[in-house]
Amino acid sequence: MSARRDRVVEVMRAGQDAFGRALEECDGGGRFTPHRWSRPGGGGGEARILEDGRVFERAGVNVSAVYGDEAPASIAAEHGVDPAVGFFATGLSTVVHPRNPHVPSFHANFRYFEMGDQAWWFGGGADLTPAYGYAEDAAHFHRTLKDYCDGYGPAFYPEAKTACDEYFYLPHRRETRGVGGIFFDGLRPDGPDGWDRGLRLAARGIETLAAAYLPIVRRRTDQPYGDRERQWQLYRRGRYVEFNLVYDRGTRFGLQTGGNIEAILMSLPPLASWAFDVQPEPGTPEAEMRDNFLTPRDWASPAR
Amino acid sequence: MSARRDRVVEVMRAGQDAFGRALEECDGGGRFTPHRWSRPGGGGGEARILEDGRVFERAGVNVSAVYGDEAPASIAAEHGVDPAVGFFATGLSTVVHPRNPHVPSFHANFRYFEMGDQAWWFGGGADLTPAYGYAEDAAHFHRTLKDYCDGYGPAFYPEAKTACDEYFYLPHRRETRGVGGIFFDGLRPDGPDGWDRGLRLAARGIETLAAAYLPIVRRRTDQPYGDRERQWQLYRRGRYVEFNLVYDRGTRFGLQTGGNIEAILMSLPPLASWAFDVQPEPGTPEAEMRDNFLTPRDWASPAR
């Protein structure tokens, strides 16, 4: 239904405008540059990139809306629809890699998929990837997301929090990508107003991003750092690259299906390092990060 | 057969010693540090790493020899053997990331696999990944490898050259990783002396590495460069990371099967960058690299 499609794309675009403006304001210098692309099969998108800002070394906010006459066979079969009903998919995704190693990286994605009138669902999530662990930052992030989730229902946050911990995990390193957040997919609220509730959830989620992330940026961005902290940040960013290229479903799906490469790989950090068998000294902030921030924890609960 | 295993491991270890010494001599300062590791299921290896050398920003030469009572089911079925015959696998792999952007990165790998007395094969290869293209370097590299291959038979180089171009290819970028080299697998020479000929091929291949690569290093390592060349090198190294994490079979197999992570990922460059939609100016060396060195070419033939 075209009216639905228009409404959900409108939400994504408004979110792209608003979150991009909030990032620019927070950066106090950097500006987003738009890059439009179109998909040969139908649709396209606009990636907006800020590079070499004062606060953000690189940030991207991308919106895409693609469609086609033939739905992917496996997804159609899973939902019991004829692939010939076609498909429509739209999403907003954002990745932020700050310059100061004390400011965490941030990622969020909200998306909508439909095949004909009957099969549709929403998905979304946001997660935080610090190089240095601060419990109060993780708590602020999770509590803000929990408040948002609780507006939908009491079971939502615990489920989406666990799904995030499970998704953003590097089995080969036996560690999470960061301190998690929320992740949900295939969400299809019941009832005659189910679709509208789904859209509202997506819209509110996008509105929540600035409140979840930017207070942390402002709190940390003037914190002093030197070469040691920069080196550790670059090393931790290597893990970010490993996760995105080895495990991330969106990235791998995009690479395999000939999506817009630059928009897909805007998630990668501007600079990352690898070194052999790095073992932080016990008692250092780097060891604290490795030991206490890379396994799932209930960050939203008040500390004892 | 244990005598065979001893002989092939001896070849790998001697190669590790010799090529490591040759790299140290060429570096004129850096030294390899050994890191031994053992595999819970049986066997282990020794990674030798040189970091922050004068010429080499990072180099690794790794030898492993692993075995188990149960061969991987899919490989056993493919070769019509009972998995209960067990398996043995050994290999030497080396990756070199030089500091000077005019000096190409280098990778080589020689390996042997057996399941019982009947199923065994050799594999190997070497390839060159420059950030800046020099036709004479690519020609020297390919001609040295062709001479080595021609000692085995006239069909060997063309096959192994094509297999290398096909293997080291990034479909999502529509470009090769570098200027190629040779790649072969499942090689099982015929006749009663087939195994010995296979071993000799591996041994000579390992001996050829220094002759194929180091003259290029010596020719380029004092060539002046500045920040522009360094930035381009880091950007090209991003492609190296993309290839290894997204496509390389050895890396992906290692990550999935719980291999030694540090030894597997020693192939990654010490520092790599990503930037949005980089388009070198026409007529620059960077454009020349992109346009003329990232599609397969017959480098071994004399230029017209």
Coordinates of C-alpha atoms in Angstrom, one line a residue:
Chain A
M1 CA 0.0 0.0 0.0
S2 CA 1.6 3.2 -1.2
A3 CA 0.2 5.4 1.6
R4 CA 1.9 3.2 4.2
R5 CA 5.1 3.3 2.2
D6 CA 5.0 7.1 2.0
R7 CA 4.4 7.4 5.7
V8 CA 7.3 5.2 6.8
V9 CA 9.7 6.8 4.3
E10 CA 8.6 10.2 5.7
V11 CA 9.6 9.0 9.2
M12 CA 13.0 7.8 8.0
R13 CA 13.7 11.0 6.2
A14 CA 12.6 13.2 9.1
G15 CA 14.8 11.2 11.3
Q16 CA 17.7 11.6 9.0
D17 CA 17.2 15.4 9.0
A18 CA 16.8 15.6 12.8
F19 CA 19.6 13.3 13.9
G20 CA 22.0 14.7 11.3
R21 CA 21.3 18.3 12.6
A22 CA 21.8 17.1 16.2
L23 CA 25.1 15.6 15.3
E24 CA 26.2 18.7 13.4
E25 CA 25.3 20.9 16.4
C26 CA 27.1 18.6 18.7
D27 CA 30.2 18.6 16.5
G28 CA 30.2 22.4 16.2
G29 CA 32.0 22.5 12.9
G30 CA 31.5 19.4 10.7
R31 CA 28.8 19.3 8.1
F32 CA 27.1 16.4 6.4
T33 CA 27.5 16.0 2.7
P34 CA 24.7 14.1 0.9
H35 CA 25.4 11.4 -1.6
R36 CA 22.4 10.1 -3.5
W37 CA 22.5 6.6 -5.1
S38 CA 19.9 4.6 -7.0
R39 CA 19.4 0.9 -7.2
P40 CA 19.2 -0.6 -10.7
G41 CA 16.3 -2.9 -9.6
G42 CA 14.2 0.0 -8.1
G43 CA 14.6 2.7 -5.4
G44 CA 17.7 4.1 -3.9
G45 CA 18.9 6.2 -1.0
E46 CA 20.8 9.1 0.3
A47 CA 23.9 8.6 2.5
R48 CA 25.0 11.7 4.4
I49 CA 28.6 11.7 5.6
L50 CA 30.4 13.9 7.9
E51 CA 34.2 13.4 7.8
D52 CA 37.0 15.0 9.9
G53 CA 34.7 17.0 12.2
R54 CA 35.8 18.5 15.5
V55 CA 34.1 15.9 17.6
F56 CA 33.3 13.2 15.1
E57 CA 36.1 11.7 13.0
R58 CA 33.4 10.2 10.8
A59 CA 29.6 10.0 11.0
G60 CA 27.1 8.7 8.6
V61 CA 23.3 8.8 8.5
N62 CA 21.9 6.8 5.6
V63 CA 18.3 6.4 4.4
S64 CA 17.3 3.9 1.8
A65 CA 14.0 2.8 0.2
V66 CA 14.2 0.0 -2.3
Y67 CA 11.6 -2.1 -4.0
G68 CA 11.1 -4.7 -6.7
D69 CA 8.6 -6.9 -8.5
E70 CA 9.9 -10.1 -7.1
A71 CA 10.4 -10.7 -3.3
P72 CA 13.5 -12.7 -2.3
A73 CA 12.4 -16.3 -2.6
S74 CA 13.5 -17.5 0.9
I75 CA 11.8 -14.6 2.7
A76 CA 8.6 -15.0 0.7
A77 CA 8.5 -18.7 1.5
E78 CA 9.1 -18.1 5.2
H79 CA 6.0 -15.8 5.2
G80 CA 3.8 -17.9 2.9
V81 CA 3.4 -15.2 0.2
D82 CA 3.9 -15.4 -3.5
P83 CA 7.2 -13.7 -4.5
A84 CA 5.3 -12.0 -7.3
V85 CA 3.6 -9.6 -4.8
G86 CA 7.0 -7.9 -4.8
F87 CA 8.8 -6.3 -1.9
F88 CA 9.5 -2.9 -0.3
A89 CA 12.2 -2.1 2.2
T90 CA 13.2 1.1 3.9
G91 CA 15.5 2.0 6.7
L92 CA 17.6 4.6 8.5
S93 CA 21.0 3.6 9.7
T94 CA 23.6 5.7 11.4
V95 CA 27.2 5.0 12.6
V96 CA 29.3 7.5 14.5
H97 CA 33.0 7.2 15.2
P98 CA 34.2 10.1 17.4
R99 CA 37.7 11.4 17.6
N100 CA 38.3 11.4 21.3
P101 CA 38.9 7.8 22.6
H102 CA 36.8 8.5 25.7
V103 CA 33.7 9.1 23.5
P104 CA 32.1 5.8 22.5
S105 CA 31.2 4.9 18.9
F106 CA 27.5 4.6 18.2
H107 CA 25.3 2.7 15.8
A108 CA 21.5 2.5 15.2
N109 CA 19.3 1.2 12.6
F110 CA 15.5 1.3 12.1
R111 CA 13.9 -0.6 9.2
Y112 CA 10.6 -1.7 7.7
F113 CA 9.9 -4.5 5.2
E114 CA 6.7 -5.5 3.4
M115 CA 5.6 -8.0 0.8
G116 CA 2.2 -7.1 -0.5
D117 CA -0.5 -6.0 2.0
Q118 CA -0.3 -8.9 4.4
A119 CA 3.4 -9.5 5.2
W120 CA 5.1 -6.6 6.9
W121 CA 7.3 -5.9 9.9
F122 CA 9.4 -3.4 11.7
G123 CA 12.9 -3.8 13.1
G124 CA 15.4 -1.6 14.8
G125 CA 18.0 -1.1 17.4
A126 CA 20.8 1.0 18.8
D127 CA 24.1 0.1 20.5
L128 CA 27.1 1.7 22.0
T129 CA 30.8 0.7 21.5
P130 CA 33.2 2.4 23.8
A131 CA 37.0 2.1 23.7
Y132 CA 37.2 3.0 27.4
G133 CA 34.4 1.7 29.7
Y134 CA 32.4 4.1 31.8
A135 CA 29.6 2.5 33.8
E136 CA 27.6 5.7 34.0
D137 CA 27.6 6.1 30.2
A138 CA 26.4 2.5 29.7
A139 CA 23.8 3.1 32.4
H140 CA 22.5 6.4 30.8
F141 CA 22.4 4.7 27.4
H142 CA 20.5 1.7 28.5
R143 CA 18.1 3.6 30.8
T144 CA 17.2 5.9 28.0
L145 CA 16.5 3.0 25.7
K146 CA 14.6 1.2 28.4
D147 CA 12.3 4.2 29.0
Y148 CA 11.6 4.2 25.2
C149 CA 11.0 0.4 25.2
D150 CA 8.7 0.5 28.3
G151 CA 6.4 2.8 26.4
Y152 CA 5.7 -0.2 24.1
G153 CA 5.3 -2.8 26.8
P154 CA 7.2 -4.2 29.8
A155 CA 8.6 -7.3 28.0
F156 CA 10.1 -5.3 25.2
Y157 CA 13.3 -3.9 26.8
P158 CA 14.5 -7.2 28.3
E159 CA 14.0 -9.1 25.0
A160 CA 15.5 -6.4 22.9
K161 CA 18.5 -6.0 25.3
T162 CA 19.2 -9.7 25.2
A163 CA 18.8 -9.9 21.5
C164 CA 21.4 -7.0 21.2
D165 CA 23.9 -8.8 23.4
E166 CA 23.5 -11.9 21.3
Y167 CA 23.7 -10.2 18.0
F168 CA 26.7 -7.9 18.6
Y169 CA 29.0 -10.7 19.7
L170 CA 32.4 -11.8 18.3
P171 CA 32.7 -15.6 18.9
H172 CA 36.3 -15.7 17.8
R173 CA 37.2 -13.1 20.4
R174 CA 34.7 -14.3 23.0
E175 CA 33.6 -10.7 23.6
T176 CA 30.7 -8.4 22.8
R177 CA 31.3 -5.6 20.3
G178 CA 30.5 -3.0 23.1
V179 CA 28.1 -2.5 25.9
G180 CA 25.0 -3.4 23.8
G181 CA 21.7 -1.6 23.7
I182 CA 18.6 -2.9 22.0
F183 CA 17.9 -4.9 18.9
F184 CA 14.6 -6.2 17.5
D185 CA 13.3 -7.6 14.2
G186 CA 10.2 -9.1 12.7
L187 CA 8.1 -6.9 14.9
R188 CA 4.4 -6.8 13.9
P189 CA 2.1 -5.4 16.5
D190 CA -1.4 -7.1 16.8
G191 CA -4.7 -5.5 16.2
P192 CA -6.3 -3.2 13.7
D193 CA -4.0 -0.4 14.7
G194 CA -0.9 -2.7 14.7
W195 CA 0.7 -1.1 11.7
D196 CA 0.4 2.4 13.2
R197 CA 1.8 1.3 16.5
G198 CA 4.7 -0.3 14.6
L199 CA 5.4 3.0 12.8
R200 CA 5.1 5.0 16.0
L201 CA 7.6 2.7 17.7
A202 CA 10.0 3.2 14.9
A203 CA 9.5 7.0 14.9
R204 CA 9.9 7.3 18.7
G205 CA 13.0 5.1 18.5
I206 CA 14.6 7.4 16.0
E207 CA 13.7 10.4 18.1
T208 CA 15.3 8.7 21.2
L209 CA 18.7 8.4 19.5
A210 CA 19.9 11.9 20.3
A211 CA 18.8 11.6 24.0
A212 CA 20.5 8.2 24.3
Y213 CA 23.8 9.1 22.8
L214 CA 24.6 12.8 22.7
P215 CA 24.7 13.5 26.5
I216 CA 27.5 10.9 26.6
V217 CA 29.4 12.6 23.8
R218 CA 29.1 16.0 25.5
R219 CA 30.3 14.6 28.8
R220 CA 33.4 13.0 27.4
T221 CA 34.5 15.0 24.4
D222 CA 36.7 17.4 26.2
Q223 CA 38.3 14.8 28.4
P224 CA 42.1 14.9 27.7
Y225 CA 43.8 12.0 26.0
G226 CA 47.2 11.2 24.5
D227 CA 48.9 8.7 22.1
R228 CA 48.3 5.8 24.4
E229 CA 44.5 6.3 24.4
R230 CA 44.5 6.9 20.7
Q231 CA 46.4 3.7 20.0
W232 CA 43.9 1.7 22.2
Q233 CA 41.0 3.3 20.4
L234 CA 42.4 2.3 17.0
Y235 CA 43.0 -1.2 18.3
R236 CA 39.4 -1.5 19.6
R237 CA 38.2 -0.2 16.3
G238 CA 39.8 -3.2 14.7
R239 CA 37.2 -5.3 16.5
Y240 CA 34.5 -3.1 15.1
V241 CA 35.8 -3.9 11.6
E242 CA 36.0 -7.6 12.4
F243 CA 32.4 -7.7 13.6
N244 CA 31.0 -5.8 10.6
L245 CA 32.9 -7.7 7.9
V246 CA 32.7 -11.2 9.5
Y247 CA 29.3 -11.2 11.2
D248 CA 27.0 -8.3 10.5
R249 CA 24.1 -9.6 8.5
G250 CA 23.3 -6.2 6.9
T251 CA 26.9 -5.8 5.7
R252 CA 27.3 -9.3 4.4
F253 CA 23.8 -9.3 2.7
G254 CA 24.7 -5.9 1.1
L255 CA 28.1 -7.1 -0.2
Q256 CA 26.6 -10.3 -1.6
T257 CA 23.7 -8.7 -3.3
G258 CA 25.5 -5.8 -4.9
G259 CA 24.1 -3.0 -2.7
N260 CA 25.7 0.5 -2.7
I261 CA 29.2 -0.4 -1.4
E262 CA 30.0 3.1 -0.1
A263 CA 26.8 3.4 1.8
I264 CA 27.2 -0.2 3.3
L265 CA 30.8 0.3 4.3
M266 CA 30.3 3.8 5.8
S267 CA 30.0 1.8 9.0
L268 CA 33.7 1.1 9.1
P269 CA 35.9 3.4 11.2
P270 CA 38.1 5.9 9.4
L271 CA 41.2 4.4 10.9
A272 CA 41.8 1.1 12.7
S273 CA 44.8 -1.0 13.8
W274 CA 45.8 -4.5 14.6
A275 CA 48.6 -5.7 16.7
F276 CA 49.7 -9.2 17.8
D277 CA 48.4 -10.5 21.0
V278 CA 47.8 -7.3 22.9
Q279 CA 47.5 -7.8 26.6
P280 CA 46.8 -4.7 28.7
E281 CA 48.6 -4.5 32.0
P282 CA 46.4 -5.5 35.0
G283 CA 44.9 -2.5 36.7
T284 CA 44.9 -0.2 33.7
P285 CA 41.8 1.3 32.1
E286 CA 42.4 -0.9 29.1
A287 CA 42.3 -4.0 31.2
E288 CA 39.2 -2.7 32.9
M289 CA 37.6 -2.3 29.6
R290 CA 38.5 -5.7 28.4
D291 CA 37.5 -7.4 31.6
N292 CA 34.3 -5.6 32.6
F293 CA 32.7 -4.1 29.6
L294 CA 32.7 -6.9 27.0
T295 CA 30.4 -9.4 28.6
P296 CA 26.6 -8.8 28.8
R297 CA 25.6 -6.9 32.0
D298 CA 22.3 -5.4 33.2
W299 CA 23.4 -1.8 32.7
A300 CA 19.9 -0.3 33.2
S301 CA 19.5 -1.4 36.8
P302 CA 20.8 1.0 39.5
A303 CA 24.3 0.1 40.8
R304 CA 24.4 -1.3 44.3
Chain B
M1 CA 52.6 -42.2 7.8
S2 CA 54.7 -40.5 10.4
A3 CA 57.9 -40.4 8.3
R4 CA 56.1 -38.3 5.6
R5 CA 54.7 -36.0 8.3
D6 CA 58.1 -35.5 9.8
R7 CA 59.6 -34.7 6.4
V8 CA 56.9 -32.1 5.4
V9 CA 57.0 -30.4 8.8
E10 CA 60.8 -30.2 8.5
V11 CA 60.4 -28.4 5.1
M12 CA 57.9 -25.9 6.7
R13 CA 60.2 -25.2 9.7
A14 CA 63.3 -24.8 7.6
G15 CA 61.4 -22.4 5.4
Q16 CA 60.2 -20.5 8.4
D17 CA 63.8 -20.1 9.6
A18 CA 65.2 -19.2 6.2
F19 CA 62.5 -16.7 5.1
G20 CA 62.4 -15.1 8.5
R21 CA 66.2 -14.6 8.4
A22 CA 66.0 -13.1 4.9
L23 CA 63.3 -10.7 6.1
E24 CA 65.3 -9.7 9.2
E25 CA 68.4 -9.1 7.0
C26 CA 66.4 -7.0 4.6
D27 CA 64.8 -5.0 7.4
G28 CA 68.2 -4.3 9.0
G29 CA 66.9 -3.8 12.5
G30 CA 63.6 -5.6 13.3
R31 CA 63.7 -9.0 14.9
F32 CA 61.0 -11.8 14.9
T33 CA 59.5 -12.8 18.2
P34 CA 58.2 -16.4 18.4
H35 CA 54.8 -17.1 19.9
R36 CA 54.0 -20.8 20.3
W37 CA 50.5 -22.0 20.6
S38 CA 48.9 -25.5 20.9
R39 CA 45.6 -26.7 19.6
P40 CA 43.3 -28.4 22.2
G41 CA 42.5 -31.2 19.6
G42 CA 46.1 -32.0 18.7
G43 CA 49.2 -30.2 17.4
G44 CA 49.9 -26.5 17.4
G45 CA 52.2 -24.0 15.8
E46 CA 54.6 -21.2 16.1
A47 CA 53.9 -17.7 14.9
R48 CA 56.9 -15.4 14.5
I49 CA 56.1 -11.7 14.4
L50 CA 58.2 -8.7 13.5
E51 CA 56.5 -5.4 14.5
D52 CA 57.7 -1.8 13.9
G53 CA 60.8 -2.7 11.9
R54 CA 62.8 -0.2 9.8
V55 CA 61.4 -1.6 6.5
F56 CA 58.5 -3.8 7.6
E57 CA 55.7 -2.3 9.7
R58 CA 54.6 -5.8 10.4
A59 CA 55.7 -9.2 9.1
G60 CA 54.6 -12.7 10.3
V61 CA 55.8 -16.1 9.4
N62 CA 53.7 -18.9 10.9
V63 CA 54.1 -22.6 10.8
S64 CA 51.4 -24.9 12.1
A65 CA 51.0 -28.7 12.2
V66 CA 47.7 -30.0 13.5
Y67 CA 46.0 -33.4 13.6
G68 CA 43.1 -35.2 15.0
D69 CA 41.4 -38.6 15.3
E70 CA 38.4 -37.6 13.2
A71 CA 38.8 -36.0 9.8
P72 CA 36.3 -33.2 8.9
A73 CA 33.2 -35.1 7.6
S74 CA 32.8 -33.0 4.4
I75 CA 36.4 -33.4 3.3
A76 CA 36.5 -37.1 4.2
A77 CA 33.3 -37.7 2.1
E78 CA 34.7 -35.8 -0.8
H79 CA 37.7 -38.1 -0.9
G80 CA 35.8 -41.3 -0.1
V81 CA 37.7 -42.0 3.1
D82 CA 36.4 -43.0 6.6
P83 CA 36.7 -39.9 8.9
A84 CA 38.1 -42.3 11.5
V85 CA 41.4 -42.4 9.7
G86 CA 42.0 -39.0 11.2
F87 CA 43.7 -36.1 9.6
F88 CA 47.0 -34.2 9.5
A89 CA 47.5 -30.7 8.2
T90 CA 50.6 -28.5 8.1
G91 CA 51.5 -25.2 6.5
L92 CA 53.7 -22.2 6.4
S93 CA 52.1 -18.8 5.9
T94 CA 53.6 -15.4 5.7
V95 CA 52.3 -11.9 5.4
V96 CA 54.4 -8.8 5.1
H97 CA 53.2 -5.2 5.4
P98 CA 56.0 -2.8 4.6
R99 CA 56.1 0.8 5.9
N100 CA 57.0 2.6 2.7
P101 CA 53.9 2.9 0.5
H102 CA 55.9 2.2 -2.6
V103 CA 56.9 -1.3 -1.3
P104 CA 54.1 -3.8 -1.9
S105 CA 52.6 -6.1 0.7
F106 CA 53.3 -9.8 0.3
H107 CA 51.5 -13.0 1.2
A108 CA 52.4 -16.7 0.7
N109 CA 51.2 -20.0 2.0
F110 CA 52.3 -23.6 1.4
R111 CA 50.3 -26.4 2.9
Y112 CA 49.9 -30.2 3.1
F113 CA 46.8 -32.2 4.1
E114 CA 46.5 -35.9 4.6
M115 CA 43.8 -38.4 5.8
G116 CA 45.3 -41.8 6.3
D117 CA 47.8 -43.2 3.8
Q118 CA 45.7 -42.7 0.7
A119 CA 44.3 -39.2 0.7
W120 CA 46.9 -36.5 0.6
W121 CA 47.6 -33.3 -1.3
F122 CA 49.7 -30.2 -1.4
G123 CA 48.7 -26.6 -1.9
G124 CA 50.4 -23.3 -2.1
G125 CA 50.8 -19.8 -3.5
A126 CA 52.2 -16.4 -3.3
D127 CA 50.8 -13.0 -4.3
L128 CA 51.7 -9.3 -4.3
T129 CA 49.6 -6.4 -3.2
P130 CA 51.0 -3.0 -4.0
A131 CA 49.5 0.4 -3.0
Y132 CA 51.3 2.0 -6.0
G133 CA 51.6 0.0 -9.2
Y134 CA 55.0 -0.6 -10.9
A135 CA 54.8 -2.9 -13.9
E136 CA 58.5 -3.9 -13.5
D137 CA 57.8 -5.1 -10.0
A138 CA 54.8 -7.1 -11.1
A139 CA 56.8 -8.6 -14.0
H140 CA 59.8 -9.5 -11.7
F141 CA 57.4 -11.2 -9.3
H142 CA 55.5 -13.2 -11.9
R143 CA 58.6 -14.2 -13.9
T144 CA 60.3 -15.5 -10.8
L145 CA 57.2 -17.5 -9.9
K146 CA 56.8 -18.7 -13.5
D147 CA 60.4 -20.0 -13.6
Y148 CA 59.7 -21.9 -10.4
C149 CA 56.4 -23.3 -11.8
D150 CA 57.9 -24.2 -15.2
G151 CA 60.3 -26.6 -13.3
Y152 CA 57.2 -28.6 -12.5
G153 CA 55.6 -28.6 -15.9
P154 CA 54.5 -26.1 -18.6
A155 CA 50.8 -26.1 -17.7
F156 CA 51.4 -25.2 -14.1
Y157 CA 52.1 -21.5 -14.2
P158 CA 49.1 -20.5 -16.4
E159 CA 46.8 -22.6 -14.2
A160 CA 48.1 -21.3 -10.9
K161 CA 48.3 -17.7 -12.2
T162 CA 44.6 -17.8 -13.2
A163 CA 43.6 -19.5 -10.0
C164 CA 45.3 -16.7 -8.1
D165 CA 43.5 -14.0 -10.0
E166 CA 40.2 -15.7 -9.4
Y167 CA 40.9 -16.3 -5.7
F168 CA 42.2 -12.9 -4.7
Y169 CA 39.2 -11.0 -6.1
L170 CA 36.8 -8.6 -4.3
P171 CA 33.4 -8.9 -6.1
H172 CA 31.9 -6.0 -4.1
R173 CA 34.7 -3.7 -5.3
R174 CA 35.1 -5.4 -8.7
E175 CA 38.8 -5.5 -8.3
T176 CA 41.6 -7.9 -7.6
R177 CA 43.4 -7.6 -4.2
G178 CA 46.7 -6.9 -5.9
V179 CA 48.7 -7.9 -9.0
G180 CA 48.3 -11.6 -8.2
G181 CA 50.9 -14.4 -8.3
I182 CA 50.1 -18.1 -8.1
F183 CA 47.7 -20.3 -6.2
F184 CA 47.2 -24.0 -6.3
D185 CA 45.4 -26.6 -4.1
G186 CA 44.6 -30.3 -4.1
L187 CA 47.9 -31.0 -6.0
R188 CA 48.7 -34.7 -6.0
P189 CA 51.4 -35.6 -8.5
D190 CA 51.0 -39.0 -10.2
G191 CA 53.4 -42.0 -10.0
P192 CA 55.3 -43.8 -7.3
D193 CA 57.4 -40.8 -6.6
G194 CA 54.3 -38.5 -6.6
W195 CA 54.5 -37.6 -3.0
D196 CA 58.2 -36.8 -3.1
R197 CA 57.6 -34.6 -6.1
G198 CA 54.8 -32.8 -4.3
L199 CA 57.1 -32.2 -1.3
R200 CA 59.9 -31.0 -3.6
L201 CA 57.5 -28.5 -5.2
A202 CA 56.5 -27.1 -1.8
A203 CA 60.1 -26.9 -0.7
R204 CA 61.2 -25.1 -3.9
G205 CA 58.2 -22.8 -3.7
I206 CA 59.2 -21.7 -0.2
E207 CA 62.8 -21.2 -1.3
T208 CA 61.5 -19.0 -4.2
L209 CA 59.8 -16.5 -1.9
A210 CA 62.8 -14.4 -1.1
A211 CA 63.9 -14.2 -4.7
A212 CA 60.4 -13.3 -5.8
Y213 CA 59.8 -10.6 -3.2
L214 CA 62.9 -9.1 -1.7
P215 CA 64.5 -7.6 -4.8
I216 CA 61.3 -5.5 -5.0
V217 CA 61.5 -4.4 -1.4
R218 CA 65.2 -3.4 -1.9
R219 CA 64.4 -1.5 -5.0
R220 CA 61.6 0.6 -3.5
T221 CA 62.2 1.0 0.2
D222 CA 64.3 4.1 0.0
Q223 CA 61.9 5.8 -2.4
P224 CA 60.7 9.1 -0.8
Y225 CA 57.1 9.4 0.2
G226 CA 54.9 11.8 2.1
D227 CA 51.5 12.0 3.8
R228 CA 49.6 11.6 0.6
E229 CA 51.3 8.3 -0.2
R230 CA 50.9 7.1 3.4
Q231 CA 47.1 7.9 3.3
W232 CA 46.7 6.1 0.0
Q233 CA 48.5 3.1 1.4
L234 CA 46.3 3.0 4.5
Y235 CA 43.2 3.3 2.3
R236 CA 44.4 0.4 0.0
R237 CA 45.1 -1.6 3.1
G238 CA 41.4 -1.3 3.9
R239 CA 40.8 -3.5 0.9
Y240 CA 43.2 -6.0 2.2
V241 CA 41.2 -6.2 5.4
E242 CA 38.0 -6.5 3.5
F243 CA 39.3 -9.4 1.4
N244 CA 40.7 -11.3 4.4
L245 CA 37.7 -10.9 6.6
V246 CA 35.0 -11.3 4.0
Y247 CA 36.4 -13.8 1.5
D248 CA 39.6 -15.5 2.5
R249 CA 38.8 -19.2 3.1
G250 CA 41.7 -19.8 5.5
T251 CA 40.7 -16.8 7.7
R252 CA 37.0 -17.6 7.7
F253 CA 37.7 -21.3 8.4
G254 CA 40.0 -20.4 11.2
L255 CA 37.5 -18.1 12.8
Q256 CA 34.7 -20.6 12.6
T257 CA 36.7 -23.5 13.9
G258 CA 38.3 -21.8 16.9
G259 CA 41.8 -21.7 15.5
N260 CA 44.5 -19.5 17.1
I261 CA 43.0 -16.1 16.6
E262 CA 46.3 -14.1 16.8
A263 CA 48.0 -16.4 14.3
I264 CA 45.1 -16.2 11.9
L265 CA 44.7 -12.5 12.1
M266 CA 48.4 -11.7 11.9
S267 CA 47.6 -11.3 8.2
L268 CA 45.8 -8.0 8.9
P269 CA 47.7 -4.8 8.3
P270 CA 48.9 -2.9 11.4
L271 CA 46.9 0.2 10.4
A272 CA 44.2 0.7 7.8
S273 CA 41.7 3.4 6.8
W274 CA 38.4 3.8 5.2
A275 CA 37.0 6.9 3.6
F276 CA 33.7 7.6 1.7
D277 CA 33.8 7.3 -2.0
V278 CA 37.4 8.0 -2.7
Q279 CA 38.0 8.9 -6.3
P280 CA 41.6 9.6 -7.3
E281 CA 42.2 12.5 -9.8
P282 CA 42.7 11.3 -13.3
G283 CA 46.4 11.1 -14.3
T284 CA 47.6 10.6 -10.7
P285 CA 49.6 7.5 -9.6
E286 CA 46.6 6.6 -7.4
A287 CA 44.3 6.6 -10.5
E288 CA 46.9 4.6 -12.4
M289 CA 46.9 2.0 -9.7
R290 CA 43.2 1.7 -9.6
D291 CA 42.8 1.6 -13.4
N292 CA 45.7 -0.6 -14.5
F293 CA 46.7 -2.8 -11.6
L294 CA 43.5 -4.3 -10.3
T295 CA 42.4 -6.4 -13.2
P296 CA 44.2 -9.6 -14.2
R297 CA 47.1 -9.1 -16.6
D298 CA 49.7 -11.3 -18.1
W299 CA 52.6 -9.8 -16.1
A300 CA 55.2 -12.5 -16.9
S301 CA 55.2 -11.8 -20.7
P302 CA 57.7 -9.2 -21.9
A303 CA 56.2 -5.8 -22.4
R304 CA 55.8 -4.8 -26.1

